[in-house]
Coordinates of C-alpha atoms in Angstrom, one line a residue:
Chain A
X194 CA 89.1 88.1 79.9
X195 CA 86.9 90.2 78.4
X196 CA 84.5 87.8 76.2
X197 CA 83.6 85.5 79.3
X198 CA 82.5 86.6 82.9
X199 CA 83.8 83.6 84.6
X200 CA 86.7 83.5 86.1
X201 CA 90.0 81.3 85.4
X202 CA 91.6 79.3 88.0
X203 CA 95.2 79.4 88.2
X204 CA 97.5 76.3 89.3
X205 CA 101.0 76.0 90.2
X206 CA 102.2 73.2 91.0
X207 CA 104.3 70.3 90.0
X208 CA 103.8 69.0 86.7
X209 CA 101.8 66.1 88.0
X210 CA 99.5 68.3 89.2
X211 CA 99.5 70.9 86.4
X212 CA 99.1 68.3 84.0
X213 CA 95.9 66.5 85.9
X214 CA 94.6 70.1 86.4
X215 CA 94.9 70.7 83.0
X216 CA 93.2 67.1 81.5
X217 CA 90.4 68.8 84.0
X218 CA 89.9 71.8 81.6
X219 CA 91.6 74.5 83.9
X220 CA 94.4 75.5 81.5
X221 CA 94.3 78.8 79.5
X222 CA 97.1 80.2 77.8
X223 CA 96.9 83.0 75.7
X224 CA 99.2 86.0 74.5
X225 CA 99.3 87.9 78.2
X226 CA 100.8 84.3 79.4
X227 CA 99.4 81.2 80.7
X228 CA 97.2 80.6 84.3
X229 CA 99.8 77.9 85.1
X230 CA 103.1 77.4 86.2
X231 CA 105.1 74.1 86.2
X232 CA 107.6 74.1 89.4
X233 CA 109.8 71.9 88.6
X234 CA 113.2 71.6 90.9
X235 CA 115.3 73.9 88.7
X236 CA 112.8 76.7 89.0
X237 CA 114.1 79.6 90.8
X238 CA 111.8 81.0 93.9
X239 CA 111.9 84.3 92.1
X240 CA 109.7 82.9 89.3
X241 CA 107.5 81.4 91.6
X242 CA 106.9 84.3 93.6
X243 CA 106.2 86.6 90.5
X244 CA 103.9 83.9 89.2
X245 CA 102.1 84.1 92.3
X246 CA 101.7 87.7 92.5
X247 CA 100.8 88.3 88.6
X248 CA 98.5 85.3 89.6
X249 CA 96.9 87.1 92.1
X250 CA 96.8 89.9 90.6
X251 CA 94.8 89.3 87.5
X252 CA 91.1 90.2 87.6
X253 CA 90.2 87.2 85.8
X254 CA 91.4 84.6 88.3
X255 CA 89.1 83.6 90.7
X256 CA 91.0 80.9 92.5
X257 CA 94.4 80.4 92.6
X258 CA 95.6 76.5 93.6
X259 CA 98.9 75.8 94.8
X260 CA 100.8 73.0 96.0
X261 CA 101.8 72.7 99.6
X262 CA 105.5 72.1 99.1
X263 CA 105.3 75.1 97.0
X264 CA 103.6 77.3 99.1
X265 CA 106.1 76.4 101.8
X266 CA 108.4 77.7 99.9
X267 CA 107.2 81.1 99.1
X268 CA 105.3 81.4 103.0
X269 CA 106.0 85.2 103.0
X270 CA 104.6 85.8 99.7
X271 CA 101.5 83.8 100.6
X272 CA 101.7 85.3 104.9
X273 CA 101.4 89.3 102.9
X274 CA 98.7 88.2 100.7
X275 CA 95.3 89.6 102.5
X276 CA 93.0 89.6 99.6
X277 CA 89.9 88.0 99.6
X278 CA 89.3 87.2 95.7
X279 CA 91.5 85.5 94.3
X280 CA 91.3 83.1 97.0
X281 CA 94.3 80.6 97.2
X282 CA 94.0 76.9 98.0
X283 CA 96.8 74.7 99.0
X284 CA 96.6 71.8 97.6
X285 CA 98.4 67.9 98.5
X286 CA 101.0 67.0 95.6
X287 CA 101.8 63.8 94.5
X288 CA 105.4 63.3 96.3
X289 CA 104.0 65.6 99.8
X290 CA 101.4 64.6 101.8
X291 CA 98.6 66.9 103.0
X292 CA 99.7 68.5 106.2
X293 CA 96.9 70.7 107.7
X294 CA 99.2 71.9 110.4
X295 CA 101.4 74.2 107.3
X296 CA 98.2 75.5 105.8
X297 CA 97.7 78.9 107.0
X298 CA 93.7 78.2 106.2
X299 CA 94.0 75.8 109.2
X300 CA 96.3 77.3 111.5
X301 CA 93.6 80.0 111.5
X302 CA 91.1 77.6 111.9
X303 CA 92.7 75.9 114.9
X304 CA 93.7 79.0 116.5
X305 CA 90.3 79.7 116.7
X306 CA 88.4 76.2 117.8
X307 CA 91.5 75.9 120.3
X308 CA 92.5 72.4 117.8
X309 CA 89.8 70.5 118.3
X310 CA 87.9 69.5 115.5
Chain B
X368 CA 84.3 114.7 131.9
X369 CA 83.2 114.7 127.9
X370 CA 79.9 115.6 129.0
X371 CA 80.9 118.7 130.8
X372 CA 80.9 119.9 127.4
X373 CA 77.1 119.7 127.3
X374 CA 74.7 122.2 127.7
X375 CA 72.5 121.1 131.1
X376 CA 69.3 122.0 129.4
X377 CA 66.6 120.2 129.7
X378 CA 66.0 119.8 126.0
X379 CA 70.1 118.5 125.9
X380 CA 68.2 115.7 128.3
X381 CA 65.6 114.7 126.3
X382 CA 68.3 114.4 123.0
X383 CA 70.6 112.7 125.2
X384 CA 67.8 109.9 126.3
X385 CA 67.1 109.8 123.0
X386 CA 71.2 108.6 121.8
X387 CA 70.8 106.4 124.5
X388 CA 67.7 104.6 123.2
X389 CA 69.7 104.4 120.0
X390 CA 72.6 103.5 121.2
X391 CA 70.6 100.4 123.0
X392 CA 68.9 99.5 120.4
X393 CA 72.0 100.1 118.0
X394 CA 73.6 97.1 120.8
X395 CA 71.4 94.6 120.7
X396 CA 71.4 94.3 116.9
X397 CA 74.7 94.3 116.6
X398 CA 75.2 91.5 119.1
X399 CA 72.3 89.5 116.9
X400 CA 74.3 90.0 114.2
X401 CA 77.6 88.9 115.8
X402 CA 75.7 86.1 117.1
X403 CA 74.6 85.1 113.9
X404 CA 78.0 85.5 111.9
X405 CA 79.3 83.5 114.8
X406 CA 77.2 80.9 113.9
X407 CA 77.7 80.1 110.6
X408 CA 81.5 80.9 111.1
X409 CA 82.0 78.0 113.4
X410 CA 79.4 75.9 110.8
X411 CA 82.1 77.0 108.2
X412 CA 85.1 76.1 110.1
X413 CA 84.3 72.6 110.4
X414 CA 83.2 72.3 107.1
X415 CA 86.9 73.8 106.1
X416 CA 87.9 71.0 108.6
X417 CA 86.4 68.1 107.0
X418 CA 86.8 69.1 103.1
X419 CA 90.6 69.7 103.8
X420 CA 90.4 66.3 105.1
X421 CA 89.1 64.7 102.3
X422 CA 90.8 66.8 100.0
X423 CA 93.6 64.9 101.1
X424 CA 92.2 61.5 100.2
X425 CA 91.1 62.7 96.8
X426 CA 94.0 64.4 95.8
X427 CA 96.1 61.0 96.5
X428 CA 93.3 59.0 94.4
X429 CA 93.6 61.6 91.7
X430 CA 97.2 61.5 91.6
X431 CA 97.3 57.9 91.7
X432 CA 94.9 57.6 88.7
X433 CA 97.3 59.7 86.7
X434 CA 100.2 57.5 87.7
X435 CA 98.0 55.0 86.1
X436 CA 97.4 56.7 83.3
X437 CA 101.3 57.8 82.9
X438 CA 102.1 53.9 83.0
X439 CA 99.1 53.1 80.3
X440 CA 99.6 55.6 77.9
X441 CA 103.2 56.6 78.4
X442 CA 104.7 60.3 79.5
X443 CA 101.7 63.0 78.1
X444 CA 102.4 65.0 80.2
X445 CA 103.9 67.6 77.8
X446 CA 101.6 67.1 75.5
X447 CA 99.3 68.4 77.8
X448 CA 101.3 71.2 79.1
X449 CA 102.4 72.6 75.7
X450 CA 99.8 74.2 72.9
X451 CA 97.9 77.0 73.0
X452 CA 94.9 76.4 75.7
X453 CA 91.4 77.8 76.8
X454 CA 90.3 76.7 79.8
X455 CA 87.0 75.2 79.6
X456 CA 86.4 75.0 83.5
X457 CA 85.5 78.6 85.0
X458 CA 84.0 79.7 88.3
X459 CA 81.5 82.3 88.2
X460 CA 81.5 84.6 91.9
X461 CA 78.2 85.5 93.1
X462 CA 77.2 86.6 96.5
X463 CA 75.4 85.1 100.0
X464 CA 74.0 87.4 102.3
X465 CA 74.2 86.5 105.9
X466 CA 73.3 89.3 108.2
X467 CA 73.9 91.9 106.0
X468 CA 77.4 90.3 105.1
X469 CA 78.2 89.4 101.3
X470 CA 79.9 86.1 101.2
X471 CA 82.0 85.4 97.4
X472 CA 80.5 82.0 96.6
X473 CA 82.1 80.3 93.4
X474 CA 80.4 78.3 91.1
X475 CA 82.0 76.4 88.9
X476 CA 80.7 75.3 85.1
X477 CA 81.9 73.7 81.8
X478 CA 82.7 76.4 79.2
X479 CA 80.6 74.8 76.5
X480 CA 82.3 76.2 73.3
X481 CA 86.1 75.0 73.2
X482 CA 85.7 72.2 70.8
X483 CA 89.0 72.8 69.3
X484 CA 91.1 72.9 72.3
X485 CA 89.9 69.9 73.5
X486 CA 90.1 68.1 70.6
X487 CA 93.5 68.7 70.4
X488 CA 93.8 66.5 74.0
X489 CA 90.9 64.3 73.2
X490 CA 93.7 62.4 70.9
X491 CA 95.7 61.7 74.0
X492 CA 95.9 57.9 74.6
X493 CA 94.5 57.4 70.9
X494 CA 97.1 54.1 71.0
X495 CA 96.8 53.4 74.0
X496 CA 95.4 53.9 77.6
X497 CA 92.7 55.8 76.7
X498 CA 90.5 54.7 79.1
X499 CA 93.2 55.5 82.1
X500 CA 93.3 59.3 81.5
X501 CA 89.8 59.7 80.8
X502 CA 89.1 58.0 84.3
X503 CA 91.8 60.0 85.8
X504 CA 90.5 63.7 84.3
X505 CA 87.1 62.7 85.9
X506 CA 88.9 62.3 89.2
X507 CA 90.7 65.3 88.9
X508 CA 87.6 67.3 87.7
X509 CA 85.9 65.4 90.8
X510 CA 89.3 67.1 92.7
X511 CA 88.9 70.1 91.0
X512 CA 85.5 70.8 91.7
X513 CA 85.6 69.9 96.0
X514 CA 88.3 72.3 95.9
X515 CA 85.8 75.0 94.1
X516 CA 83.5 74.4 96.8
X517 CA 86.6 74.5 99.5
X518 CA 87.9 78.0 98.0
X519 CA 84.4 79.2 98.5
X520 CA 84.6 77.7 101.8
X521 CA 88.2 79.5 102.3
X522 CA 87.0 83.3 101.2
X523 CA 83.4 83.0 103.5
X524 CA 86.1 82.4 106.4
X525 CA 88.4 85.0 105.9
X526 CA 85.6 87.4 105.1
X527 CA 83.1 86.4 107.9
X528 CA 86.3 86.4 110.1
X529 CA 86.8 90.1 109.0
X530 CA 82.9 91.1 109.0
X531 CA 82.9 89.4 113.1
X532 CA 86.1 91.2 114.0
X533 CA 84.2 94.9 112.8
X534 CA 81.0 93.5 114.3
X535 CA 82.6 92.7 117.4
X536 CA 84.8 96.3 117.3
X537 CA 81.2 98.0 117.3
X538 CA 79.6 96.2 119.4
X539 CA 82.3 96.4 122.6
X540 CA 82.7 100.2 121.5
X541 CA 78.8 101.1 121.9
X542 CA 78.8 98.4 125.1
X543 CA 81.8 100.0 127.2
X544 CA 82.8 103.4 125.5
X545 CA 79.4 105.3 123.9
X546 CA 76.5 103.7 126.2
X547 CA 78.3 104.6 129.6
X548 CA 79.7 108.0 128.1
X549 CA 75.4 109.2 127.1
X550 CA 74.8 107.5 130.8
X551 CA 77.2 110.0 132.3
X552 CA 76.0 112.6 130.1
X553 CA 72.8 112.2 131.7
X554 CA 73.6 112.2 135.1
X555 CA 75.7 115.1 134.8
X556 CA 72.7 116.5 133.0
X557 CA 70.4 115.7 135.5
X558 CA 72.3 116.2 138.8
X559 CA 73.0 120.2 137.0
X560 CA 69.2 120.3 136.7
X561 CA 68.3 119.2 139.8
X562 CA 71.1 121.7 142.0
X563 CA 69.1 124.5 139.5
X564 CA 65.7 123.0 140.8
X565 CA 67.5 123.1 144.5
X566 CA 68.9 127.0 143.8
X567 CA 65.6 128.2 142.6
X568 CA 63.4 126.9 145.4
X569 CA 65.9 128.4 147.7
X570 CA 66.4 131.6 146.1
X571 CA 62.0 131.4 145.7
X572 CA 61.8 130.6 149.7
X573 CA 64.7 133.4 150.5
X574 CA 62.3 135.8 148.0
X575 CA 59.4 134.9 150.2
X576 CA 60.9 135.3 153.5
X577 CA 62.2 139.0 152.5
X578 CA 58.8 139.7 151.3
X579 CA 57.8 138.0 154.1
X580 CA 59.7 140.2 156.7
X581 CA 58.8 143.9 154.1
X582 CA 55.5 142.9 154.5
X583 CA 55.7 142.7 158.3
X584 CA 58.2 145.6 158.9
X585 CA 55.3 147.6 156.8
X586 CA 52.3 146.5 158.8
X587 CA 54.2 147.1 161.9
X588 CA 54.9 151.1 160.5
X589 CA 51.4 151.5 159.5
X590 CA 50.1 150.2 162.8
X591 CA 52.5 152.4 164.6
X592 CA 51.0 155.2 162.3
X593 CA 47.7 154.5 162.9
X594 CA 48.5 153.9 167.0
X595 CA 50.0 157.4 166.5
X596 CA 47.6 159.5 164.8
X597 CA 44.9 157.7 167.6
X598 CA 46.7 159.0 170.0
X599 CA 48.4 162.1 168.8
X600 CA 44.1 163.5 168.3
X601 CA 43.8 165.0 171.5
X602 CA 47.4 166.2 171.5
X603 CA 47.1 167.7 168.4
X604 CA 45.6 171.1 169.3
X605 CA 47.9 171.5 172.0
X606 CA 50.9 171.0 170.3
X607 CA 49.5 173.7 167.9
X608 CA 49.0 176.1 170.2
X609 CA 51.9 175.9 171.7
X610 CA 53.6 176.0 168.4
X611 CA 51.8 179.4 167.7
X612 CA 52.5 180.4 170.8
X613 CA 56.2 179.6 170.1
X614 CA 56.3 181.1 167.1
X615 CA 55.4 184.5 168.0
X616 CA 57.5 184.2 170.9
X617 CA 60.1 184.3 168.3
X618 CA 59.6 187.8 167.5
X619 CA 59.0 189.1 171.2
X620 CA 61.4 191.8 171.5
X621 CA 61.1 191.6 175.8
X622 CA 63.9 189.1 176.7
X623 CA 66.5 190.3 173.8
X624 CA 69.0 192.8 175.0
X625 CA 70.2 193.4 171.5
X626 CA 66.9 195.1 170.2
X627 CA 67.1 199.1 171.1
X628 CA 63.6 200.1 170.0

């Protein structure tokens, strides 16, 4: 976006977690399409993946948050993406629990400190 | 050998001690820098450590506040989702230096101006249960903004990870490929300039002892010489009367059988 230097952050996510995200103020939608994507259990892979990579590919999205389950899902996509900025965050959902041993953040992070924290 | 290459000059020696003070000094900062990253990457790993940790707790609280607001106020959820939106929460990138790295840092801030928007939500729970979302958009702002600090958190660690991995890459390269490659330059340099040294003070004493042996082949002539014309002074008249007497001889007709007159 041209009229405001910040940057966005994108979610996808269940709709519990879009919709919390959104009461938060993160939700923009405008003509190009919308920062969010509801994953629901009907929603191809295909549409996630392309979410994440028009996601990630916008220059006005600084972070990009996404659910664990959901990033499970789509571990290729996510395993390929090298960038820096956007930066993506996986995030605990309301059904999943947080496991730090699927987040590829912390598998770094452990591989490194040899797991002890 | 690369540094057969070189020219063994003595000016090549000097440049070459030179690179090697360079490359030195080039070694040590490098490993102070690596040093440092290290530091604060290991200071940013644990924090990534303990806000993924707590991220976990807070997501749960904030997902169970919105359960309670779901049961107070009733399915909103697409009342959220649906409409035209702005986002009023943004994140503005700006940079930390450490040791010459930049590190993305996001801030996050309230986008002041999107009345409308949010007046559009701000009717949610007008009937009832009010009171639940509002306490659970705090806690997901609350969410939100840990994970802003966490995302920062996340890009410092992949690029610090990057910036150490270079860091590293250049500092083992000058260590155990460019230091010892000047050092061998060097010797090679200096073990050519010394067998020159060697050859010249041989070729210097060989000069010397022909000279040497000229000069005393000559002072041996000219005292032969002068031992000769000594003696050869009496002699001299002698030997040039006989030679007179030897040369007319030549023409005395007496002894030749040949002459008629």
């Amino acid at each position: 976006m041209a009229e405001e230097d910040g940057k966005l952050v994108g979610v996808i996510g269940d709709e519990d977690t879009v919709t919390g995200f959104l009461l938060a103020g993160v939700g923009h939608r405008t003509m190009e399409g919308a920062n969010f994507l509801v994953v629901k259990n009907d929603t191809p892979l295909s549409l996630v993946e392309e979410t994440f990579n028009r996601l990630t590919e916008r220059d006005d999205i600084g972070i990009v948050l996404i659910n664990q389950h959901i990033a499970n899902d789509i571990r290729h996509v996510i395993k390929n993406y090298t960038q820096t900025i956007p930066t993506v965050l996986e995030i605990p959902s309301k059904d999943h629990p947080y496991d730090p041993e699927a987040d590829s953040i912390m598998q770094r992070v452990n591989l490194m400190t040899g797991g002890q924290m | 050998m690369s540094g057969a290459i070189v020219a063994p000059t003595r000016m090549a020696l000097t440049m070459y001690k030179t690179k090697r003070v360079g490359a030195k000094k080039g070694y040590e900062l490098l490993k102070k820098k690596s040093d440092a990253l290290k530091v604060r990457f290991r200071d940013i790993m644990k924090d990534i450590a303990r806000t993924k940790g707590n991220m976990a707790d807070q997501g749960s609280s904030a997902f169970f506040s919105l359960t309670q607001a779901q049961y107070a106020a009733g399915d909103f959820r697409q009342q959220v989702l649906q409409g035209s939106l702005t986002a009023s929460v943004r994140v503005h990138t700006h940079t930390d230096n450490v040791a010459g790295v930049k590190l993305p840092v996001f801030r996050q801030y309230e986008l002041q101006s999107e009345v409308k928007s949010k007046s559009d939500r701000d009717n949610l729970g007008l009937a009832q249960g009010g009171r639940q979302i509002k306490a659970c958009k705090e806690k997901f702002t609350v969410f939100l903004t840990n994970l802003v600090r966490l995302a920062s958190l996340q890009t410092s660690f992949i690029t610090l990870d990057e910036a150490l991995k270079v860091t590293n890459r250049r500092v083992n390269a000058l260590e155990n490929v460019t230091i010892p490659r000047i050092e061998a330059i060097l010797a090679y340099i200096n073990r050519e300039l010394d067998e020159l040294e060697r050859e010249d003070f041989t070729r210097l004493k060989k000069v010397q002892g022909s000279k040497r042996t000229a000069q005393a082949a000559a002072e041996a002539a000219e005292e032969a010489l002068h031992k000769a014309a000594a003696a050869a002074g009496a002699r001299s008249s002698k030997i040039e009367g006989g030679l007179v007497k030897d040369v007319t001889a030549q023409y005395d007709t007496a002894g030749d059988s040949d002459i008629v007159f």
